[in-house]
Amino acid sequence: MKDLRPIRGLRHLQELIDQGEHEHQDFKFLISDARKIARSISAFANNDGGRLLVGVKDNGVIAGVRSEEDLYMIEQAATMYCRPEVEVEFSAIKAGNGMVVYIAQIPRAAKRPIRVLESDKRLQAYFRVADENIVAHPLMVQAWIYRDSNLMSMSIGREECAILDFLRDRHPLTFNELEIAVECRLSLTSARKIISRLAAMELINFVYNNQEFRITIPLEECE
């Protein structure tokens, strides 16, 4: 982050701000809690990446960065509280009237999950949904782990087909893990393992409806 000099780019900055906060963008007026920022970094990295606009209020008003300590706080969040560490890229844009806005770009993790070291020493993964950071569901985390294993060569067996057929027949309805286990006559433990594996192979999708974690099948699997 040495020699980070602001460059012109107010028009581009305003275009970003006009998008509002969304799945890949968050506004930060100031940085006061490194662990809280680590959750944002985890959420973006576990999704498809994202950026923090530092020095922008929640309503999109440009306030400018008050202190370079904000940037050091982000670096601290990425290195001290994220497991594994995340490399954040910074840029600075002149925002007029002597104000500067910093952009912290968080890449998609090459290997997920990116977890946060919480105050109670737990490691917790997060995910970005719309403009919110949510705790990643254990099934989602397990699917990420499976995806980096040799699972992709796994054959589809009777139980996997039962779940896929159940979801396909009831599309576009969504279900939770317990409902799938009951309908497919599986133990909850077996259903969870199979669901995570199918998600790792992108044969099923995880969605959030009204803040509830649900499971469905991709539209193309129904055709």
mmCIF file with all atom_site columns, C-alpha atoms in Angstrom:
data_model
loop_
_atom_site.group_PDB
_atom_site.id
_atom_site.type_symbol
_atom_site.label_atom_id
_atom_site.label_alt_id
_atom_site.label_comp_id
_atom_site.label_asym_id
_atom_site.label_entity_id
_atom_site.label_seq_id
_atom_site.pdbx_PDB_ins_code
_atom_site.Cartn_x
_atom_site.Cartn_y
_atom_site.Cartn_z
_atom_site.occupancy
_atom_site.B_iso_or_equiv
_atom_site.pdbx_formal_charge
_atom_site.auth_seq_id
_atom_site.auth_comp_id
_atom_site.auth_asym_id
_atom_site.auth_atom_id
_atom_site.pdbx_PDB_model_num
ATOM 1   C CA . MET A 1 1   ? 0.000   0.000   0.000   1.00 0.00 ? 1   MET A CA 1
ATOM 2   C CA . LYS A 1 2   ? 3.046   2.248   -0.193  1.00 0.00 ? 2   LYS A CA 1
ATOM 3   C CA . ASP A 1 3   ? 2.943   5.290   -2.477  1.00 0.00 ? 3   ASP A CA 1
ATOM 4   C CA . LEU A 1 4   ? -0.797  4.956   -3.024  1.00 0.00 ? 4   LEU A CA 1
ATOM 5   C CA . ARG A 1 5   ? -1.410  8.209   -4.832  1.00 0.00 ? 5   ARG A CA 1
ATOM 6   C CA . PRO A 1 6   ? -4.894  9.402   -5.731  1.00 0.00 ? 6   PRO A CA 1
ATOM 7   C CA . ILE A 1 7   ? -5.685  9.591   -9.426  1.00 0.00 ? 7   ILE A CA 1
ATOM 8   C CA . ARG A 1 8   ? -8.430  11.306  -11.364 1.00 0.00 ? 8   ARG A CA 1
ATOM 9   C CA . GLY A 1 9   ? -11.536 9.275   -11.887 1.00 0.00 ? 9   GLY A CA 1
ATOM 10  C CA . LEU A 1 10  ? -14.491 11.068  -10.354 1.00 0.00 ? 10  LEU A CA 1
ATOM 11  C CA . ARG A 1 11  ? -16.806 10.099  -13.219 1.00 0.00 ? 11  ARG A CA 1
ATOM 12  C CA . HIS A 1 12  ? -15.939 6.419   -12.821 1.00 0.00 ? 12  HIS A CA 1
ATOM 13  C CA . LEU A 1 13  ? -16.338 6.694   -9.048  1.00 0.00 ? 13  LEU A CA 1
ATOM 14  C CA . GLN A 1 14  ? -19.770 8.267   -9.447  1.00 0.00 ? 14  GLN A CA 1
ATOM 15  C CA . GLU A 1 15  ? -20.802 5.486   -11.827 1.00 0.00 ? 15  GLU A CA 1
ATOM 16  C CA . LEU A 1 16  ? -19.865 2.945   -9.162  1.00 0.00 ? 16  LEU A CA 1
ATOM 17  C CA . ILE A 1 17  ? -21.736 4.851   -6.463  1.00 0.00 ? 17  ILE A CA 1
ATOM 18  C CA . ASP A 1 18  ? -24.832 5.102   -8.684  1.00 0.00 ? 18  ASP A CA 1
ATOM 19  C CA . GLN A 1 19  ? -24.988 1.286   -8.665  1.00 0.00 ? 19  GLN A CA 1
ATOM 20  C CA . GLY A 1 20  ? -25.611 1.395   -4.931  1.00 0.00 ? 20  GLY A CA 1
ATOM 21  C CA . GLU A 1 21  ? -24.623 -1.350  -2.542  1.00 0.00 ? 21  GLU A CA 1
ATOM 22  C CA . HIS A 1 22  ? -25.063 -4.788  -4.039  1.00 0.00 ? 22  HIS A CA 1
ATOM 23  C CA . GLU A 1 23  ? -23.637 -8.301  -4.184  1.00 0.00 ? 23  GLU A CA 1
ATOM 24  C CA . HIS A 1 24  ? -20.209 -7.052  -5.235  1.00 0.00 ? 24  HIS A CA 1
ATOM 25  C CA . GLN A 1 25  ? -20.040 -3.600  -3.661  1.00 0.00 ? 25  GLN A CA 1
ATOM 26  C CA . ASP A 1 26  ? -20.284 -2.037  -0.220  1.00 0.00 ? 26  ASP A CA 1
ATOM 27  C CA . PHE A 1 27  ? -19.936 1.558   1.004   1.00 0.00 ? 27  PHE A CA 1
ATOM 28  C CA . LYS A 1 28  ? -17.870 2.352   4.099   1.00 0.00 ? 28  LYS A CA 1
ATOM 29  C CA . PHE A 1 29  ? -17.896 5.839   5.606   1.00 0.00 ? 29  PHE A CA 1
ATOM 30  C CA . LEU A 1 30  ? -15.052 4.864   7.925   1.00 0.00 ? 30  LEU A CA 1
ATOM 31  C CA . ILE A 1 31  ? -13.375 1.703   9.204   1.00 0.00 ? 31  ILE A CA 1
ATOM 32  C CA . SER A 1 32  ? -13.593 1.228   12.965  1.00 0.00 ? 32  SER A CA 1
ATOM 33  C CA . ASP A 1 33  ? -13.667 -2.555  13.443  1.00 0.00 ? 33  ASP A CA 1
ATOM 34  C CA . ALA A 1 34  ? -11.135 -4.787  11.663  1.00 0.00 ? 34  ALA A CA 1
ATOM 35  C CA . ARG A 1 35  ? -12.979 -8.007  12.491  1.00 0.00 ? 35  ARG A CA 1
ATOM 36  C CA . LYS A 1 36  ? -16.219 -6.629  11.047  1.00 0.00 ? 36  LYS A CA 1
ATOM 37  C CA . ILE A 1 37  ? -14.378 -5.710  7.848   1.00 0.00 ? 37  ILE A CA 1
ATOM 38  C CA . ALA A 1 38  ? -12.899 -9.216  7.795   1.00 0.00 ? 38  ALA A CA 1
ATOM 39  C CA . ARG A 1 39  ? -16.460 -10.535 7.545   1.00 0.00 ? 39  ARG A CA 1
ATOM 40  C CA . SER A 1 40  ? -17.025 -8.373  4.460   1.00 0.00 ? 40  SER A CA 1
ATOM 41  C CA . ILE A 1 41  ? -13.763 -9.620  2.952   1.00 0.00 ? 41  ILE A CA 1
ATOM 42  C CA . SER A 1 42  ? -14.749 -13.226 3.666   1.00 0.00 ? 42  SER A CA 1
ATOM 43  C CA . ALA A 1 43  ? -18.217 -12.695 2.162   1.00 0.00 ? 43  ALA A CA 1
ATOM 44  C CA . PHE A 1 44  ? -16.865 -11.169 -1.046  1.00 0.00 ? 44  PHE A CA 1
ATOM 45  C CA . ALA A 1 45  ? -14.035 -13.696 -1.397  1.00 0.00 ? 45  ALA A CA 1
ATOM 46  C CA . ASN A 1 46  ? -16.413 -16.634 -0.918  1.00 0.00 ? 46  ASN A CA 1
ATOM 47  C CA . ASN A 1 47  ? -18.728 -15.199 -3.571  1.00 0.00 ? 47  ASN A CA 1
ATOM 48  C CA . ASP A 1 48  ? -17.289 -13.790 -6.801  1.00 0.00 ? 48  ASP A CA 1
ATOM 49  C CA . GLY A 1 49  ? -15.242 -10.989 -5.278  1.00 0.00 ? 49  GLY A CA 1
ATOM 50  C CA . GLY A 1 50  ? -16.219 -7.412  -4.609  1.00 0.00 ? 50  GLY A CA 1
ATOM 51  C CA . ARG A 1 51  ? -15.065 -3.974  -3.537  1.00 0.00 ? 51  ARG A CA 1
ATOM 52  C CA . LEU A 1 52  ? -15.313 -1.596  -0.621  1.00 0.00 ? 52  LEU A CA 1
ATOM 53  C CA . LEU A 1 53  ? -15.676 2.103   -1.398  1.00 0.00 ? 53  LEU A CA 1
ATOM 54  C CA . VAL A 1 54  ? -14.084 3.735   1.637   1.00 0.00 ? 54  VAL A CA 1
ATOM 55  C CA . GLY A 1 55  ? -15.106 7.316   2.263   1.00 0.00 ? 55  GLY A CA 1
ATOM 56  C CA . VAL A 1 56  ? -18.654 6.896   0.916   1.00 0.00 ? 56  VAL A CA 1
ATOM 57  C CA . LYS A 1 57  ? -21.694 7.022   3.203   1.00 0.00 ? 57  LYS A CA 1
ATOM 58  C CA . ASP A 1 58  ? -24.476 4.426   3.104   1.00 0.00 ? 58  ASP A CA 1
ATOM 59  C CA . ASN A 1 59  ? -26.672 6.863   1.141   1.00 0.00 ? 59  ASN A CA 1
ATOM 60  C CA . GLY A 1 60  ? -23.979 7.249   -1.540  1.00 0.00 ? 60  GLY A CA 1
ATOM 61  C CA . VAL A 1 61  ? -22.756 10.687  -0.449  1.00 0.00 ? 61  VAL A CA 1
ATOM 62  C CA . ILE A 1 62  ? -19.010 11.123  -0.887  1.00 0.00 ? 62  ILE A CA 1
ATOM 63  C CA . ALA A 1 63  ? -17.433 12.099  2.416   1.00 0.00 ? 63  ALA A CA 1
ATOM 64  C CA . GLY A 1 64  ? -13.821 11.249  1.694   1.00 0.00 ? 64  GLY A CA 1
ATOM 65  C CA . VAL A 1 65  ? -11.401 9.163   3.717   1.00 0.00 ? 65  VAL A CA 1
ATOM 66  C CA . ARG A 1 66  ? -10.666 10.726  7.079   1.00 0.00 ? 66  ARG A CA 1
ATOM 67  C CA . SER A 1 67  ? -7.488  8.829   7.850   1.00 0.00 ? 67  SER A CA 1
ATOM 68  C CA . GLU A 1 68  ? -5.095  6.383   6.224   1.00 0.00 ? 68  GLU A CA 1
ATOM 69  C CA . GLU A 1 69  ? -5.696  4.278   9.319   1.00 0.00 ? 69  GLU A CA 1
ATOM 70  C CA . ASP A 1 70  ? -8.816  3.049   7.522   1.00 0.00 ? 70  ASP A CA 1
ATOM 71  C CA . LEU A 1 71  ? -6.595  1.314   4.979   1.00 0.00 ? 71  LEU A CA 1
ATOM 72  C CA . TYR A 1 72  ? -4.313  -0.195  7.566   1.00 0.00 ? 72  TYR A CA 1
ATOM 73  C CA . MET A 1 73  ? -7.426  -1.496  9.319   1.00 0.00 ? 73  MET A CA 1
ATOM 74  C CA . ILE A 1 74  ? -8.506  -3.257  6.109   1.00 0.00 ? 74  ILE A CA 1
ATOM 75  C CA . GLU A 1 75  ? -5.050  -4.779  5.713   1.00 0.00 ? 75  GLU A CA 1
ATOM 76  C CA . GLN A 1 76  ? -5.201  -5.926  9.319   1.00 0.00 ? 76  GLN A CA 1
ATOM 77  C CA . ALA A 1 77  ? -8.615  -7.481  8.695   1.00 0.00 ? 77  ALA A CA 1
ATOM 78  C CA . ALA A 1 78  ? -7.341  -9.360  5.624   1.00 0.00 ? 78  ALA A CA 1
ATOM 79  C CA . THR A 1 79  ? -4.157  -10.665 7.244   1.00 0.00 ? 79  THR A CA 1
ATOM 80  C CA . MET A 1 80  ? -4.899  -11.035 10.951  1.00 0.00 ? 80  MET A CA 1
ATOM 81  C CA . TYR A 1 81  ? -8.530  -12.127 10.936  1.00 0.00 ? 81  TYR A CA 1
ATOM 82  C CA . CYS A 1 82  ? -9.012  -13.925 7.600   1.00 0.00 ? 82  CYS A CA 1
ATOM 83  C CA . ARG A 1 83  ? -8.011  -17.587 7.314   1.00 0.00 ? 83  ARG A CA 1
ATOM 84  C CA . PRO A 1 84  ? -6.300  -17.994 4.952   1.00 0.00 ? 84  PRO A CA 1
ATOM 85  C CA . GLU A 1 85  ? -5.121  -14.428 4.420   1.00 0.00 ? 85  GLU A CA 1
ATOM 86  C CA . VAL A 1 86  ? -6.645  -12.439 1.562   1.00 0.00 ? 86  VAL A CA 1
ATOM 87  C CA . GLU A 1 87  ? -4.642  -10.094 -0.642  1.00 0.00 ? 87  GLU A CA 1
ATOM 88  C CA . VAL A 1 88  ? -6.597  -6.868  -1.083  1.00 0.00 ? 88  VAL A CA 1
ATOM 89  C CA . GLU A 1 89  ? -5.743  -4.422  -3.857  1.00 0.00 ? 89  GLU A CA 1
ATOM 90  C CA . PHE A 1 90  ? -6.096  -0.701  -3.167  1.00 0.00 ? 90  PHE A CA 1
ATOM 91  C CA . SER A 1 91  ? -6.573  2.303   -5.399  1.00 0.00 ? 91  SER A CA 1
ATOM 92  C CA . ALA A 1 92  ? -7.345  5.948   -4.621  1.00 0.00 ? 92  ALA A CA 1
ATOM 93  C CA . ILE A 1 93  ? -9.514  8.390   -6.545  1.00 0.00 ? 93  ILE A CA 1
ATOM 94  C CA . LYS A 1 94  ? -9.671  12.162  -6.235  1.00 0.00 ? 94  LYS A CA 1
ATOM 95  C CA . ALA A 1 95  ? -13.247 13.037  -5.339  1.00 0.00 ? 95  ALA A CA 1
ATOM 96  C CA . GLY A 1 96  ? -13.060 16.828  -5.523  1.00 0.00 ? 96  GLY A CA 1
ATOM 97  C CA . ASN A 1 97  ? -12.750 19.474  -2.808  1.00 0.00 ? 97  ASN A CA 1
ATOM 98  C CA . GLY A 1 98  ? -9.595  17.784  -1.581  1.00 0.00 ? 98  GLY A CA 1
ATOM 99  C CA . MET A 1 99  ? -11.453 14.564  -0.780  1.00 0.00 ? 99  MET A CA 1
ATOM 100 C CA . VAL A 1 100 ? -10.147 11.100  -1.607  1.00 0.00 ? 100 VAL A CA 1
ATOM 101 C CA . VAL A 1 101 ? -12.071 7.818   -1.847  1.00 0.00 ? 101 VAL A CA 1
ATOM 102 C CA . TYR A 1 102 ? -10.222 4.524   -1.555  1.00 0.00 ? 102 TYR A CA 1
ATOM 103 C CA . ILE A 1 103 ? -11.317 1.387   -3.358  1.00 0.00 ? 103 ILE A CA 1
ATOM 104 C CA . ALA A 1 104 ? -10.409 -1.922  -1.724  1.00 0.00 ? 104 ALA A CA 1
ATOM 105 C CA . GLN A 1 105 ? -10.788 -4.710  -4.290  1.00 0.00 ? 105 GLN A CA 1
ATOM 106 C CA . ILE A 1 106 ? -11.308 -8.203  -2.879  1.00 0.00 ? 106 ILE A CA 1
ATOM 107 C CA . PRO A 1 107 ? -10.775 -11.073 -5.355  1.00 0.00 ? 107 PRO A CA 1
ATOM 108 C CA . ARG A 1 108 ? -12.749 -14.286 -5.462  1.00 0.00 ? 108 ARG A CA 1
ATOM 109 C CA . ALA A 1 109 ? -10.894 -16.861 -3.385  1.00 0.00 ? 109 ALA A CA 1
ATOM 110 C CA . ALA A 1 110 ? -8.967  -19.421 -5.400  1.00 0.00 ? 110 ALA A CA 1
ATOM 111 C CA . LYS A 1 111 ? -9.778  -21.915 -2.674  1.00 0.00 ? 111 LYS A CA 1
ATOM 112 C CA . ARG A 1 112 ? -12.815 -21.540 -0.448  1.00 0.00 ? 112 ARG A CA 1
ATOM 113 C CA . PRO A 1 113 ? -13.835 -21.086 2.272   1.00 0.00 ? 113 PRO A CA 1
ATOM 114 C CA . ILE A 1 114 ? -12.227 -17.925 3.572   1.00 0.00 ? 114 ILE A CA 1
ATOM 115 C CA . ARG A 1 115 ? -13.045 -17.901 7.273   1.00 0.00 ? 115 ARG A CA 1
ATOM 116 C CA . VAL A 1 116 ? -12.910 -15.185 9.924   1.00 0.00 ? 116 VAL A CA 1
ATOM 117 C CA . LEU A 1 117 ? -11.275 -15.635 13.307  1.00 0.00 ? 117 LEU A CA 1
ATOM 118 C CA . GLU A 1 118 ? -14.045 -14.503 15.652  1.00 0.00 ? 118 GLU A CA 1
ATOM 119 C CA . SER A 1 119 ? -13.531 -13.066 19.136  1.00 0.00 ? 119 SER A CA 1
ATOM 120 C CA . ASP A 1 120 ? -14.384 -16.438 20.702  1.00 0.00 ? 120 ASP A CA 1
ATOM 121 C CA . LYS A 1 121 ? -11.677 -18.091 18.521  1.00 0.00 ? 121 LYS A CA 1
ATOM 122 C CA . ARG A 1 122 ? -14.221 -19.789 16.244  1.00 0.00 ? 122 ARG A CA 1
ATOM 123 C CA . LEU A 1 123 ? -13.571 -19.769 12.508  1.00 0.00 ? 123 LEU A CA 1
ATOM 124 C CA . GLN A 1 124 ? -16.684 -18.625 10.639  1.00 0.00 ? 124 GLN A CA 1
ATOM 125 C CA . ALA A 1 125 ? -17.203 -18.306 6.878   1.00 0.00 ? 125 ALA A CA 1
ATOM 126 C CA . TYR A 1 126 ? -19.408 -15.617 5.347   1.00 0.00 ? 126 TYR A CA 1
ATOM 127 C CA . PHE A 1 127 ? -21.132 -15.158 1.996   1.00 0.00 ? 127 PHE A CA 1
ATOM 128 C CA . ARG A 1 128 ? -22.497 -12.130 0.168   1.00 0.00 ? 128 ARG A CA 1
ATOM 129 C CA . VAL A 1 129 ? -26.210 -12.043 -0.709  1.00 0.00 ? 129 VAL A CA 1
ATOM 130 C CA . ALA A 1 130 ? -27.517 -8.829  -2.276  1.00 0.00 ? 130 ALA A CA 1
ATOM 131 C CA . ASP A 1 131 ? -26.120 -6.071  -0.028  1.00 0.00 ? 131 ASP A CA 1
ATOM 132 C CA . GLU A 1 132 ? -25.685 -8.196  3.093   1.00 0.00 ? 132 GLU A CA 1
ATOM 133 C CA . ASN A 1 133 ? -22.967 -10.400 4.560   1.00 0.00 ? 133 ASN A CA 1
ATOM 134 C CA . ILE A 1 134 ? -24.495 -13.598 5.880   1.00 0.00 ? 134 ILE A CA 1
ATOM 135 C CA . VAL A 1 135 ? -23.071 -16.559 7.746   1.00 0.00 ? 135 VAL A CA 1
ATOM 136 C CA . ALA A 1 136 ? -22.375 -19.255 5.175   1.00 0.00 ? 136 ALA A CA 1
ATOM 137 C CA . HIS A 1 137 ? -24.524 -22.341 5.714   1.00 0.00 ? 137 HIS A CA 1
ATOM 138 C CA . PRO A 1 138 ? -22.575 -25.502 6.681   1.00 0.00 ? 138 PRO A CA 1
ATOM 139 C CA . LEU A 1 139 ? -23.823 -27.246 3.518   1.00 0.00 ? 139 LEU A CA 1
ATOM 140 C CA . MET A 1 140 ? -22.419 -24.446 1.400   1.00 0.00 ? 140 MET A CA 1
ATOM 141 C CA . VAL A 1 141 ? -19.070 -24.575 3.217   1.00 0.00 ? 141 VAL A CA 1
ATOM 142 C CA . GLN A 1 142 ? -18.881 -28.350 2.808   1.00 0.00 ? 142 GLN A CA 1
ATOM 143 C CA . ALA A 1 143 ? -19.652 -28.015 -0.912  1.00 0.00 ? 143 ALA A CA 1
ATOM 144 C CA . TRP A 1 144 ? -16.694 -25.630 -1.297  1.00 0.00 ? 144 TRP A CA 1
ATOM 145 C CA . ILE A 1 145 ? -14.454 -28.146 0.451   1.00 0.00 ? 145 ILE A CA 1
ATOM 146 C CA . TYR A 1 146 ? -15.697 -30.993 -1.742  1.00 0.00 ? 146 TYR A CA 1
ATOM 147 C CA . ARG A 1 147 ? -15.148 -28.903 -4.871  1.00 0.00 ? 147 ARG A CA 1
ATOM 148 C CA . ASP A 1 148 ? -11.443 -28.719 -4.141  1.00 0.00 ? 148 ASP A CA 1
ATOM 149 C CA . SER A 1 149 ? -11.208 -32.479 -3.613  1.00 0.00 ? 149 SER A CA 1
ATOM 150 C CA . ASN A 1 150 ? -11.233 -35.301 -6.153  1.00 0.00 ? 150 ASN A CA 1
ATOM 151 C CA . LEU A 1 151 ? -14.977 -35.460 -5.922  1.00 0.00 ? 151 LEU A CA 1
ATOM 152 C CA . MET A 1 152 ? -15.615 -34.325 -9.466  1.00 0.00 ? 152 MET A CA 1
ATOM 153 C CA . SER A 1 153 ? -14.979 -37.838 -10.756 1.00 0.00 ? 153 SER A CA 1
ATOM 154 C CA . MET A 1 154 ? -17.664 -39.241 -8.448  1.00 0.00 ? 154 MET A CA 1
ATOM 155 C CA . SER A 1 155 ? -20.411 -41.250 -10.145 1.00 0.00 ? 155 SER A CA 1
ATOM 156 C CA . ILE A 1 156 ? -24.077 -40.535 -9.510  1.00 0.00 ? 156 ILE A CA 1
ATOM 157 C CA . GLY A 1 157 ? -25.727 -43.291 -7.515  1.00 0.00 ? 157 GLY A CA 1
ATOM 158 C CA . ARG A 1 158 ? -29.279 -44.206 -6.552  1.00 0.00 ? 158 ARG A CA 1
ATOM 159 C CA . GLU A 1 159 ? -29.520 -41.795 -3.613  1.00 0.00 ? 159 GLU A CA 1
ATOM 160 C CA . GLU A 1 160 ? -28.112 -38.899 -5.626  1.00 0.00 ? 160 GLU A CA 1
ATOM 161 C CA . CYS A 1 161 ? -30.628 -39.606 -8.384  1.00 0.00 ? 161 CYS A CA 1
ATOM 162 C CA . ALA A 1 162 ? -33.455 -39.737 -5.846  1.00 0.00 ? 162 ALA A CA 1
ATOM 163 C CA . ILE A 1 163 ? -32.667 -36.213 -4.638  1.00 0.00 ? 163 ILE A CA 1
ATOM 164 C CA . LEU A 1 164 ? -32.226 -34.868 -8.167  1.00 0.00 ? 164 LEU A CA 1
ATOM 165 C CA . ASP A 1 165 ? -35.503 -36.440 -9.315  1.00 0.00 ? 165 ASP A CA 1
ATOM 166 C CA . PHE A 1 166 ? -37.317 -35.072 -6.271  1.00 0.00 ? 166 PHE A CA 1
ATOM 167 C CA . LEU A 1 167 ? -36.096 -31.522 -6.911  1.00 0.00 ? 167 LEU A CA 1
ATOM 168 C CA . ARG A 1 168 ? -36.647 -31.776 -10.663 1.00 0.00 ? 168 ARG A CA 1
ATOM 169 C CA . ASP A 1 169 ? -40.248 -32.948 -10.255 1.00 0.00 ? 169 ASP A CA 1
ATOM 170 C CA . ARG A 1 170 ? -41.068 -30.085 -7.890  1.00 0.00 ? 170 ARG A CA 1
ATOM 171 C CA . HIS A 1 171 ? -39.191 -27.258 -9.579  1.00 0.00 ? 171 HIS A CA 1
ATOM 172 C CA . PRO A 1 172 ? -39.366 -24.259 -9.017  1.00 0.00 ? 172 PRO A CA 1
ATOM 173 C CA . LEU A 1 173 ? -40.188 -25.049 -5.382  1.00 0.00 ? 173 LEU A CA 1
ATOM 174 C CA . THR A 1 174 ? -37.305 -24.955 -2.907  1.00 0.00 ? 174 THR A CA 1
ATOM 175 C CA . PHE A 1 175 ? -36.670 -27.182 0.113   1.00 0.00 ? 175 PHE A CA 1
ATOM 176 C CA . ASN A 1 176 ? -34.512 -27.403 3.197   1.00 0.00 ? 176 ASN A CA 1
ATOM 177 C CA . GLU A 1 177 ? -32.252 -30.340 4.012   1.00 0.00 ? 177 GLU A CA 1
ATOM 178 C CA . LEU A 1 178 ? -34.711 -31.967 6.427   1.00 0.00 ? 178 LEU A CA 1
ATOM 179 C CA . GLU A 1 179 ? -37.558 -31.897 3.909   1.00 0.00 ? 179 GLU A CA 1
ATOM 180 C CA . ILE A 1 180 ? -35.331 -33.525 1.301   1.00 0.00 ? 180 ILE A CA 1
ATOM 181 C CA . ALA A 1 181 ? -34.168 -36.187 3.755   1.00 0.00 ? 181 ALA A CA 1
ATOM 182 C CA . VAL A 1 182 ? -37.763 -37.092 4.678   1.00 0.00 ? 182 VAL A CA 1
ATOM 183 C CA . GLU A 1 183 ? -39.088 -37.117 1.114   1.00 0.00 ? 183 GLU A CA 1
ATOM 184 C CA . CYS A 1 184 ? -36.163 -39.178 -0.191  1.00 0.00 ? 184 CYS A CA 1
ATOM 185 C CA . ARG A 1 185 ? -36.143 -41.514 2.834   1.00 0.00 ? 185 ARG A CA 1
ATOM 186 C CA . LEU A 1 186 ? -32.582 -40.713 3.833   1.00 0.00 ? 186 LEU A CA 1
ATOM 187 C CA . SER A 1 187 ? -30.994 -40.035 7.168   1.00 0.00 ? 187 SER A CA 1
ATOM 188 C CA . LEU A 1 188 ? -30.309 -36.355 7.722   1.00 0.00 ? 188 LEU A CA 1
ATOM 189 C CA . THR A 1 189 ? -26.571 -37.068 7.833   1.00 0.00 ? 189 THR A CA 1
ATOM 190 C CA . SER A 1 190 ? -26.653 -38.870 4.478   1.00 0.00 ? 190 SER A CA 1
ATOM 191 C CA . ALA A 1 191 ? -28.856 -36.208 2.916   1.00 0.00 ? 191 ALA A CA 1
ATOM 192 C CA . ARG A 1 192 ? -26.473 -33.442 3.991   1.00 0.00 ? 192 ARG A CA 1
ATOM 193 C CA . LYS A 1 193 ? -23.457 -35.231 2.547   1.00 0.00 ? 193 LYS A CA 1
ATOM 194 C CA . ILE A 1 194 ? -25.175 -35.924 -0.778  1.00 0.00 ? 194 ILE A CA 1
ATOM 195 C CA . ILE A 1 195 ? -26.584 -32.382 -1.040  1.00 0.00 ? 195 ILE A CA 1
ATOM 196 C CA . SER A 1 196 ? -23.131 -30.891 -0.494  1.00 0.00 ? 196 SER A CA 1
ATOM 197 C CA . ARG A 1 197 ? -21.612 -33.178 -3.110  1.00 0.00 ? 197 ARG A CA 1
ATOM 198 C CA . LEU A 1 198 ? -24.301 -32.393 -5.664  1.00 0.00 ? 198 LEU A CA 1
ATOM 199 C CA . ALA A 1 199 ? -23.786 -28.685 -5.001  1.00 0.00 ? 199 ALA A CA 1
ATOM 200 C CA . ALA A 1 200 ? -20.045 -29.115 -5.511  1.00 0.00 ? 200 ALA A CA 1
ATOM 201 C CA . MET A 1 201 ? -20.797 -30.622 -8.924  1.00 0.00 ? 201 MET A CA 1
ATOM 202 C CA . GLU A 1 202 ? -23.200 -27.719 -9.618  1.00 0.00 ? 202 GLU A CA 1
ATOM 203 C CA . LEU A 1 203 ? -26.130 -30.105 -10.075 1.00 0.00 ? 203 LEU A CA 1
ATOM 204 C CA . ILE A 1 204 ? -28.153 -28.274 -7.406  1.00 0.00 ? 204 ILE A CA 1
ATOM 205 C CA . ASN A 1 205 ? -28.240 -24.674 -6.214  1.00 0.00 ? 205 ASN A CA 1
ATOM 206 C CA . PHE A 1 206 ? -28.345 -23.026 -2.815  1.00 0.00 ? 206 PHE A CA 1
ATOM 207 C CA . VAL A 1 207 ? -30.644 -19.997 -2.566  1.00 0.00 ? 207 VAL A CA 1
ATOM 208 C CA . TYR A 1 208 ? -31.819 -17.663 0.172   1.00 0.00 ? 208 TYR A CA 1
ATOM 209 C CA . ASN A 1 209 ? -35.538 -16.919 0.332   1.00 0.00 ? 209 ASN A CA 1
ATOM 210 C CA . ASN A 1 210 ? -36.624 -14.467 2.996   1.00 0.00 ? 210 ASN A CA 1
ATOM 211 C CA . GLN A 1 211 ? -33.369 -15.039 4.889   1.00 0.00 ? 211 GLN A CA 1
ATOM 212 C CA . GLU A 1 212 ? -33.907 -18.814 4.831   1.00 0.00 ? 212 GLU A CA 1
ATOM 213 C CA . PHE A 1 213 ? -31.399 -21.199 3.295   1.00 0.00 ? 213 PHE A CA 1
ATOM 214 C CA . ARG A 1 214 ? -33.089 -23.326 0.627   1.00 0.00 ? 214 ARG A CA 1
ATOM 215 C CA . ILE A 1 215 ? -32.136 -25.914 -2.012  1.00 0.00 ? 215 ILE A CA 1
ATOM 216 C CA . THR A 1 216 ? -33.313 -26.156 -5.604  1.00 0.00 ? 216 THR A CA 1
ATOM 217 C CA . ILE A 1 217 ? -32.209 -27.478 -8.957  1.00 0.00 ? 217 ILE A CA 1
ATOM 218 C CA . PRO A 1 218 ? -30.837 -25.357 -11.832 1.00 0.00 ? 218 PRO A CA 1
ATOM 219 C CA . LEU A 1 219 ? -33.390 -24.577 -14.536 1.00 0.00 ? 219 LEU A CA 1
ATOM 220 C CA . GLU A 1 220 ? -31.289 -26.325 -17.174 1.00 0.00 ? 220 GLU A CA 1
ATOM 221 C CA . GLU A 1 221 ? -31.496 -29.554 -15.159 1.00 0.00 ? 221 GLU A CA 1
ATOM 222 C CA . CYS A 1 222 ? -35.271 -29.484 -15.557 1.00 0.00 ? 222 CYS A CA 1
ATOM 223 C CA . GLU A 1 223 ? -35.255 -29.273 -19.348 1.00 0.00 ? 223 GLU A CA 1
#
